[in-house]
Amino acid sequence: MMGILHAAGSLHLPDWWICAGFVRSKIWDELHGFEERTETPDVDVIYFNESNLEEETEKRIESALHDMLPEVPWSVKNEARMHVVNDISPYESTEDAISKFPESATALGVKLDSNQDLILTAPWGLDDVLNMEVRPTPFFNETQQRAVIYEERILKKNWKAIWPEIKVYHTDWKP
């Protein structure tokens, strides 16, 4: 994991984090006593650059990361443009974007500071991920449309098949 963080940090992206499953899965693997890390479908690197919203830039960054660590399934997104993709109001920063991820246990990010010390952001705290509880973030519990996305995501991810001790909570919206 540190090699992945060093690779991403070496690019000096503005307001960058590695987030979501990269962090959550490691925590749940440890809490479940797994000796080997669960395979991660992608490593989400996010950054915030309002002056360059070109998707092609994200692809060039992915390519640079792939050149450094070709075995890592990199996924790079500029959160300054992702509000268009997600059809919501613009994010103010990467931490704002992370706070609007579907699940609080996934709304996590890590990066290295200028001293190479590990920094963690957890807009909704660590209780849910440490207690192995999956619940919607307030943003995904605000509207029925987002609640549906959350519920579909929970079904698709099927995390209980990998981490049987997690508890999944549903949204406040009723069909």
XYZ file of N, CA and C in Angstrom:
525
model
N 0.824 -1.199 0.000
C 0.000 0.000 0.000
C 0.864 1.257 0.000
N 1.964 1.208 0.729
C 2.829 2.393 0.769
C 3.447 2.662 -0.595
N 3.794 1.626 -1.332
C 4.326 1.816 -2.676
C 3.318 2.506 -3.585
N 2.063 2.146 -3.443
C 0.986 2.775 -4.218
C 0.854 4.242 -3.824
N 0.897 4.516 -2.537
C 0.812 5.898 -2.071
C 2.000 6.728 -2.550
N 3.197 6.150 -2.504
C 4.382 6.880 -2.971
C 4.290 7.163 -4.466
N 3.804 6.198 -5.235
C 3.668 6.408 -6.681
C 2.704 7.560 -6.953
N 1.538 7.532 -6.323
C 0.561 8.606 -6.537
C 1.118 9.944 -6.047
N 1.764 9.950 -4.910
C 2.325 11.179 -4.361
C 3.423 11.777 -5.223
N 4.128 10.930 -5.943
C 5.236 11.418 -6.774
C 4.759 12.300 -7.928
N 3.477 12.245 -8.239
C 2.937 13.057 -9.336
C 2.558 14.467 -8.889
N 2.537 14.700 -7.591
C 2.252 16.028 -7.043
C 0.928 16.598 -7.571
N -0.090 15.769 -7.583
C -1.418 16.212 -8.029
C -2.008 17.169 -7.004
N -2.781 18.139 -7.457
C -3.404 19.056 -6.495
C -4.529 18.371 -5.717
N -4.511 18.560 -4.396
C -5.583 18.066 -3.524
C -5.905 16.597 -3.813
N -4.891 15.736 -3.763
C -5.068 14.331 -4.139
C -5.300 13.425 -2.925
N -5.960 12.330 -3.171
C -6.177 11.265 -2.188
C -6.298 9.942 -2.926
N -5.956 8.866 -2.259
C -6.368 7.531 -2.697
C -7.496 7.155 -1.751
N -8.604 6.733 -2.322
C -9.803 6.653 -1.489
C -10.588 5.363 -1.685
N -11.697 5.327 -0.979
C -12.741 4.309 -1.100
C -12.245 2.914 -0.712
N -12.430 1.945 -1.615
C -12.144 0.552 -1.301
C -10.709 0.265 -0.934
N -9.777 1.036 -1.443
C -8.362 0.863 -1.103
C -8.174 0.938 0.411
N -8.893 1.847 1.040
C -8.791 2.047 2.489
C -9.732 1.095 3.223
N -11.004 1.132 2.844
C -12.024 0.324 3.527
C -11.692 -1.158 3.520
N -11.305 -1.676 2.354
C -11.041 -3.109 2.239
C -9.891 -3.549 3.137
N -8.851 -2.735 3.224
C -7.723 -3.072 4.098
C -8.184 -3.160 5.557
N -9.000 -2.223 5.970
C -9.511 -2.228 7.347
C -10.355 -3.466 7.589
N -11.270 -3.749 6.679
C -12.135 -4.922 6.866
C -11.349 -6.222 6.788
N -10.341 -6.294 5.927
C -9.492 -7.486 5.863
C -8.835 -7.720 7.224
N -8.287 -6.662 7.805
C -7.632 -6.774 9.113
C -8.630 -7.198 10.187
N -9.812 -6.573 10.198
C -10.817 -6.891 11.216
C -11.359 -8.311 11.065
N -11.310 -8.846 9.862
C -11.743 -10.223 9.630
C -10.606 -11.232 9.839
N -9.401 -10.741 10.096
C -8.265 -11.626 10.329
C -7.725 -12.282 9.070
N -7.988 -11.685 7.909
C -7.483 -12.259 6.667
C -5.961 -12.120 6.622
N -5.298 -13.184 6.222
C -3.842 -13.129 6.114
C -3.403 -12.478 4.816
N -4.231 -12.575 3.787
C -3.923 -11.943 2.507
C -4.943 -10.856 2.228
N -4.479 -9.819 1.575
C -5.348 -8.701 1.233
C -6.357 -9.128 0.166
N -7.592 -8.675 0.330
C -8.618 -8.910 -0.671
C -8.243 -8.163 -1.949
N -8.440 -8.812 -3.073
C -8.123 -8.166 -4.348
C -9.004 -6.934 -4.546
N -8.377 -5.847 -4.950
C -9.075 -4.590 -5.161
C -9.349 -4.429 -6.653
N -10.624 -4.203 -7.049
C -10.909 -4.057 -8.478
C -10.253 -2.814 -9.092
N -10.053 -1.785 -8.280
C -9.350 -0.594 -8.761
C -8.810 0.191 -7.573
N -7.822 1.004 -7.873
C -7.253 1.905 -6.877
C -7.645 3.307 -7.316
N -8.549 3.906 -6.557
C -9.112 5.212 -6.903
C -8.213 6.341 -6.429
N -7.627 7.037 -7.390
C -6.837 8.236 -7.114
C -7.698 9.406 -7.558
N -7.962 10.316 -6.623
C -8.738 11.497 -6.974
C -7.901 12.743 -6.699
N -8.209 13.783 -7.445
C -7.540 15.061 -7.250
C -8.527 16.151 -7.631
N -8.142 17.408 -7.415
C -9.045 18.528 -7.694
C -8.284 19.613 -8.429
N -8.644 19.794 -9.713
C -7.987 20.802 -10.532
C -9.032 21.461 -11.427
N -9.521 22.619 -10.989
C -10.551 23.330 -11.750
C -10.023 23.928 -13.048
N -8.715 24.082 -13.188
C -8.166 24.723 -14.380
C -7.969 23.747 -15.541
N -8.130 22.449 -15.302
C -8.010 21.467 -16.377
C -9.023 20.358 -16.136
N -10.135 20.427 -16.850
C -11.232 19.471 -16.658
C -11.272 18.391 -17.733
N -10.204 18.259 -18.489
C -10.161 17.297 -19.593
C -10.010 15.867 -19.069
N -10.900 15.000 -19.502
C -10.814 13.596 -19.116
C -9.505 12.978 -19.617
N -9.009 13.461 -20.732
C -7.753 12.962 -21.287
C -6.598 13.141 -20.294
N -6.636 14.205 -19.513
C -5.598 14.421 -18.500
C -5.621 13.296 -17.479
N -6.806 12.878 -17.078
C -6.942 11.763 -16.130
C -6.323 10.497 -16.724
N -6.553 10.268 -18.003
C -6.015 9.079 -18.672
C -4.482 9.137 -18.740
N -3.926 10.333 -18.957
C -2.457 10.477 -18.967
C -1.878 10.186 -17.576
N -2.571 10.642 -16.532
C -2.114 10.373 -15.161
C -2.184 8.873 -14.882
N -3.283 8.237 -15.283
C -3.405 6.778 -15.126
C -2.242 6.074 -15.826
N -1.926 6.521 -17.027
C -0.840 5.913 -17.798
C 0.501 6.079 -17.075
N 0.743 7.263 -16.524
C 1.984 7.499 -15.777
C 2.059 6.579 -14.557
N 0.954 6.419 -13.863
C 0.925 5.526 -12.708
C 1.111 4.078 -13.147
N 0.491 3.706 -14.244
C 0.638 2.350 -14.765
C 2.089 2.068 -15.147
N 2.773 3.073 -15.680
C 4.192 2.896 -16.011
C 5.014 2.622 -14.752
N 4.633 3.252 -13.630
C 5.351 3.042 -12.367
C 5.018 1.696 -11.736
N 3.728 1.371 -11.691
C 3.263 0.132 -11.060
C 2.212 -0.511 -11.973
N 2.662 -1.272 -12.984
C 1.730 -1.807 -13.978
C 0.737 -2.834 -13.443
N 1.031 -3.440 -12.302
C 0.129 -4.459 -11.748
C -1.051 -3.852 -10.984
N -1.037 -2.556 -10.785
C -2.085 -1.878 -10.019
C -3.190 -1.408 -10.969
N -4.454 -1.725 -10.665
C -5.572 -1.280 -11.510
C -5.968 0.165 -11.191
N -5.225 1.118 -11.710
C -5.415 2.530 -11.410
C -6.712 3.072 -11.997
N -7.359 3.949 -11.253
C -8.507 4.714 -11.739
C -8.322 6.136 -11.226
N -8.189 7.091 -12.130
C -7.902 8.479 -11.753
C -9.068 9.367 -12.170
N -9.535 10.191 -11.235
C -10.639 11.110 -11.523
C -10.346 12.482 -10.930
N -10.623 13.506 -11.727
C -10.549 14.888 -11.263
C -11.924 15.248 -10.707
N -12.028 15.387 -9.404
C -13.323 15.662 -8.780
C -13.876 17.040 -9.150
N -13.055 17.895 -9.740
C -13.543 19.202 -10.191
C -14.495 19.058 -11.379
N -14.483 17.896 -12.040
C -15.406 17.673 -13.162
C -16.448 16.586 -12.893
N -16.289 15.842 -11.824
C -17.161 14.686 -11.602
C -18.604 15.060 -11.267
N -18.840 16.277 -10.828
C -20.231 16.683 -10.572
C -21.049 16.644 -11.857
N -20.409 16.876 -12.996
C -21.112 16.819 -14.281
C -21.522 15.372 -14.561
N -20.597 14.454 -14.347
C -20.872 13.035 -14.555
C -21.976 12.568 -13.604
N -21.930 13.042 -12.361
C -22.889 12.615 -11.333
C -24.165 13.448 -11.304
N -24.235 14.488 -12.134
C -25.408 15.353 -12.254
C -25.824 15.960 -10.904
N -24.831 16.585 -10.240
C -25.085 17.259 -8.967
C -24.341 18.594 -8.958
N -24.483 19.357 -7.896
C -23.760 20.621 -7.763
C -22.258 20.360 -7.690
N -21.447 21.321 -8.135
C -19.988 21.118 -8.116
C -19.450 20.851 -6.705
N -18.443 20.014 -6.655
C -17.728 19.777 -5.406
C -16.822 20.965 -5.142
N -16.518 21.191 -3.879
C -15.617 22.275 -3.495
C -14.172 21.813 -3.383
N -13.976 20.506 -3.184
C -12.647 19.929 -2.987
C -12.780 18.409 -3.084
N -11.652 17.719 -3.008
C -11.742 16.260 -2.992
C -12.395 15.765 -1.706
N -12.122 16.426 -0.592
C -12.759 15.998 0.660
C -14.266 16.193 0.612
N -14.725 17.243 -0.051
C -16.161 17.432 -0.251
C -16.717 16.281 -1.082
N -16.004 15.898 -2.138
C -16.440 14.778 -2.969
C -16.487 13.482 -2.154
N -15.452 13.230 -1.363
C -15.411 12.016 -0.540
C -16.603 11.990 0.424
N -16.974 13.148 0.949
C -18.109 13.193 1.888
C -19.423 12.820 1.202
N -19.428 12.855 -0.125
C -20.635 12.541 -0.888
C -20.545 11.189 -1.580
N -19.620 10.347 -1.134
C -19.585 8.966 -1.612
C -20.828 8.257 -1.075
N -21.241 7.150 -1.677
C -22.487 6.493 -1.250
C -22.511 5.981 0.186
N -21.417 5.351 0.649
C -21.430 4.748 1.984
C -20.420 5.443 2.890
N -20.785 5.616 4.142
C -19.873 6.254 5.092
C -18.614 5.419 5.306
N -18.724 4.098 5.247
C -17.556 3.230 5.447
C -16.590 3.301 4.270
N -17.037 3.847 3.151
C -16.196 3.996 1.974
C -15.739 5.444 1.800
N -16.334 6.350 2.537
C -15.994 7.781 2.436
C -14.711 8.047 3.217
N -13.622 7.485 2.691
C -12.309 7.546 3.331
C -11.252 7.846 2.282
N -10.205 8.529 2.680
C -9.086 8.766 1.784
C -7.783 8.802 2.565
N -6.712 8.407 1.890
C -5.371 8.480 2.480
C -4.424 9.108 1.465
N -3.398 9.770 1.986
C -2.339 10.321 1.145
C -1.117 10.526 2.016
N -0.036 10.927 1.376
C 1.198 11.247 2.078
C 1.391 12.753 2.050
N 1.817 13.307 3.182
C 2.105 14.742 3.212
C 3.541 14.975 2.739
N 4.000 16.207 2.804
C 5.338 16.544 2.302
C 6.455 15.861 3.089
N 6.166 15.400 4.306
C 7.144 14.649 5.106
C 7.018 13.142 4.912
N 6.141 12.747 3.979
C 5.862 11.335 3.703
C 5.132 10.648 4.848
N 4.460 11.442 5.676
C 3.613 10.885 6.729
C 2.231 10.617 6.163
N 1.605 9.568 6.650
C 0.275 9.177 6.195
C -0.783 10.105 6.780
N -1.680 10.584 5.916
C -2.801 11.439 6.323
C -4.083 10.700 5.959
N -5.045 10.713 6.850
C -6.345 10.071 6.622
C -7.438 11.123 6.686
N -8.377 11.056 5.754
C -9.584 11.861 5.860
C -10.768 10.909 5.966
N -11.678 11.261 6.841
C -12.878 10.453 7.065
C -14.011 11.415 7.421
N -14.636 12.038 6.406
C -15.649 13.057 6.672
C -16.778 12.603 7.597
N -17.103 11.334 7.601
C -18.175 10.822 8.465
C -17.618 10.001 9.617
N -16.331 10.144 9.873
C -15.711 9.451 10.987
C -15.312 8.028 10.624
N -14.790 7.335 11.625
C -14.287 5.972 11.428
C -15.175 4.911 12.065
N -16.182 5.321 12.830
C -17.005 4.341 13.543
C -17.596 3.283 12.621
N -18.196 3.706 11.513
C -18.854 2.731 10.634
C -17.871 1.725 10.057
N -16.733 2.194 9.535
C -15.783 1.255 8.949
C -15.194 0.342 10.026
N -14.891 0.879 11.208
C -14.323 0.055 12.279
C -15.337 -0.892 12.894
N -16.600 -0.511 12.889
C -17.669 -1.383 13.386
C -18.220 -2.279 12.294
N -17.632 -2.185 11.104
C -18.041 -2.978 9.933
C -19.519 -2.779 9.616
N -19.918 -1.520 9.613
C -21.301 -1.156 9.303
C -21.337 -0.348 8.004
N -22.211 -0.758 7.114
C -22.383 -0.075 5.840
C -23.720 0.652 5.897
N -23.642 1.956 5.784
C -24.865 2.771 5.762
C -24.658 3.915 4.785
N -25.757 4.480 4.277
C -25.611 5.581 3.322
C -25.080 6.838 4.000
N -24.294 7.592 3.252
C -23.900 8.910 3.749
C -25.144 9.795 3.731
N -25.151 10.856 4.515
C -26.311 11.758 4.496
C -26.672 12.226 3.088
N -25.678 12.442 2.242
C -25.934 12.884 0.868
C -26.762 11.856 0.105
N -26.481 10.580 0.287
C -27.224 9.533 -0.423
C -28.535 9.183 0.256
N -28.765 9.728 1.423
C -30.040 9.506 2.110
C -30.980 10.701 1.911
N -30.518 11.735 1.185
C -31.320 12.956 0.998
C -32.452 12.812 -0.005
N -32.219 12.046 -1.064
C -33.240 11.943 -2.113
C -33.498 10.481 -2.450
N -34.679 10.238 -2.948
C -35.025 8.872 -3.334
C -34.151 8.395 -4.490
N -33.823 9.284 -5.417
C -32.986 8.916 -6.555
C -31.620 8.415 -6.084
N -30.993 9.119 -5.154
C -29.696 8.686 -4.636
C -29.837 7.432 -3.778
N -30.939 7.341 -3.043
C -31.174 6.151 -2.223
C -31.242 4.897 -3.097
N -31.874 5.015 -4.248
C -31.952 3.891 -5.179
C -30.551 3.500 -5.652
N -29.717 4.490 -5.960
C -28.341 4.220 -6.380
C -27.589 3.479 -5.272
N -27.748 3.946 -4.033
C -27.097 3.294 -2.891
C -27.553 1.836 -2.784
N -28.865 1.615 -2.817
C -29.405 0.256 -2.651
C -28.933 -0.662 -3.781
N -28.907 -0.161 -5.011
C -28.427 -0.963 -6.134
C -26.947 -1.288 -5.979
N -26.204 -0.332 -5.486
C -24.765 -0.526 -5.285
C -24.510 -1.599 -4.221
N -25.270 -1.561 -3.146
C -25.120 -2.556 -2.077
C -25.359 -3.964 -2.632
N -26.391 -4.108 -3.443
C -26.671 -5.420 -4.047
C -25.546 -5.852 -4.971
N -25.102 -4.939 -5.817
C -24.059 -5.249 -6.807
C -22.731 -5.601 -6.147
N -22.334 -4.852 -5.143
C -21.043 -5.074 -4.489
C -21.018 -6.381 -3.704
N -22.146 -6.745 -3.083
C -22.262 -7.992 -2.328
C -21.078 -8.190 -1.370
N -20.769 -7.159 -0.599
C -19.617 -7.188 0.290
C -19.716 -8.269 1.363
N -20.938 -8.639 1.759
C -21.076 -9.673 2.796
C -20.510 -11.024 2.337
N -20.454 -11.244 1.039
C -19.872 -12.488 0.533
C -18.362 -12.521 0.781
N -17.739 -11.351 0.854
C -16.288 -11.266 1.091
C -16.001 -11.101 2.582
N -16.741 -10.198 3.219
C -16.569 -9.874 4.632
C -17.875 -10.195 5.359
N -18.059 -11.429 5.787
C -19.353 -11.854 6.338
C -19.777 -11.154 7.626
N -18.845 -10.540 8.328
C -19.213 -9.907 9.600
C -19.760 -8.487 9.453
N -19.763 -7.939 8.248
C -20.283 -6.579 8.108
C -21.799 -6.574 8.264
N -22.316 -5.429 8.668
C -23.757 -5.222 8.776
C -24.126 -4.149 7.766
N -25.169 -4.415 6.990
C -25.599 -3.482 5.957
C -26.907 -2.841 6.385
N -26.947 -1.521 6.329
C -28.155 -0.756 6.656
C -28.698 -0.126 5.380
N -29.988 0.025 5.362
C -30.639 0.554 4.165
C -31.014 2.021 4.369
N -31.421 2.655 3.297
C -31.771 4.059 3.341
C -33.114 4.249 4.053
N -33.438 5.500 4.321
C -34.719 5.833 4.960
C -35.875 5.842 3.966
N -35.553 5.758 2.667
C -36.586 5.841 1.626
C -37.258 4.487 1.444
N -38.550 4.531 1.288
C -39.315 3.309 1.052
C -39.808 3.303 -0.389
N -39.771 2.137 -1.040
C -40.232 2.068 -2.437
C -41.729 2.340 -2.561
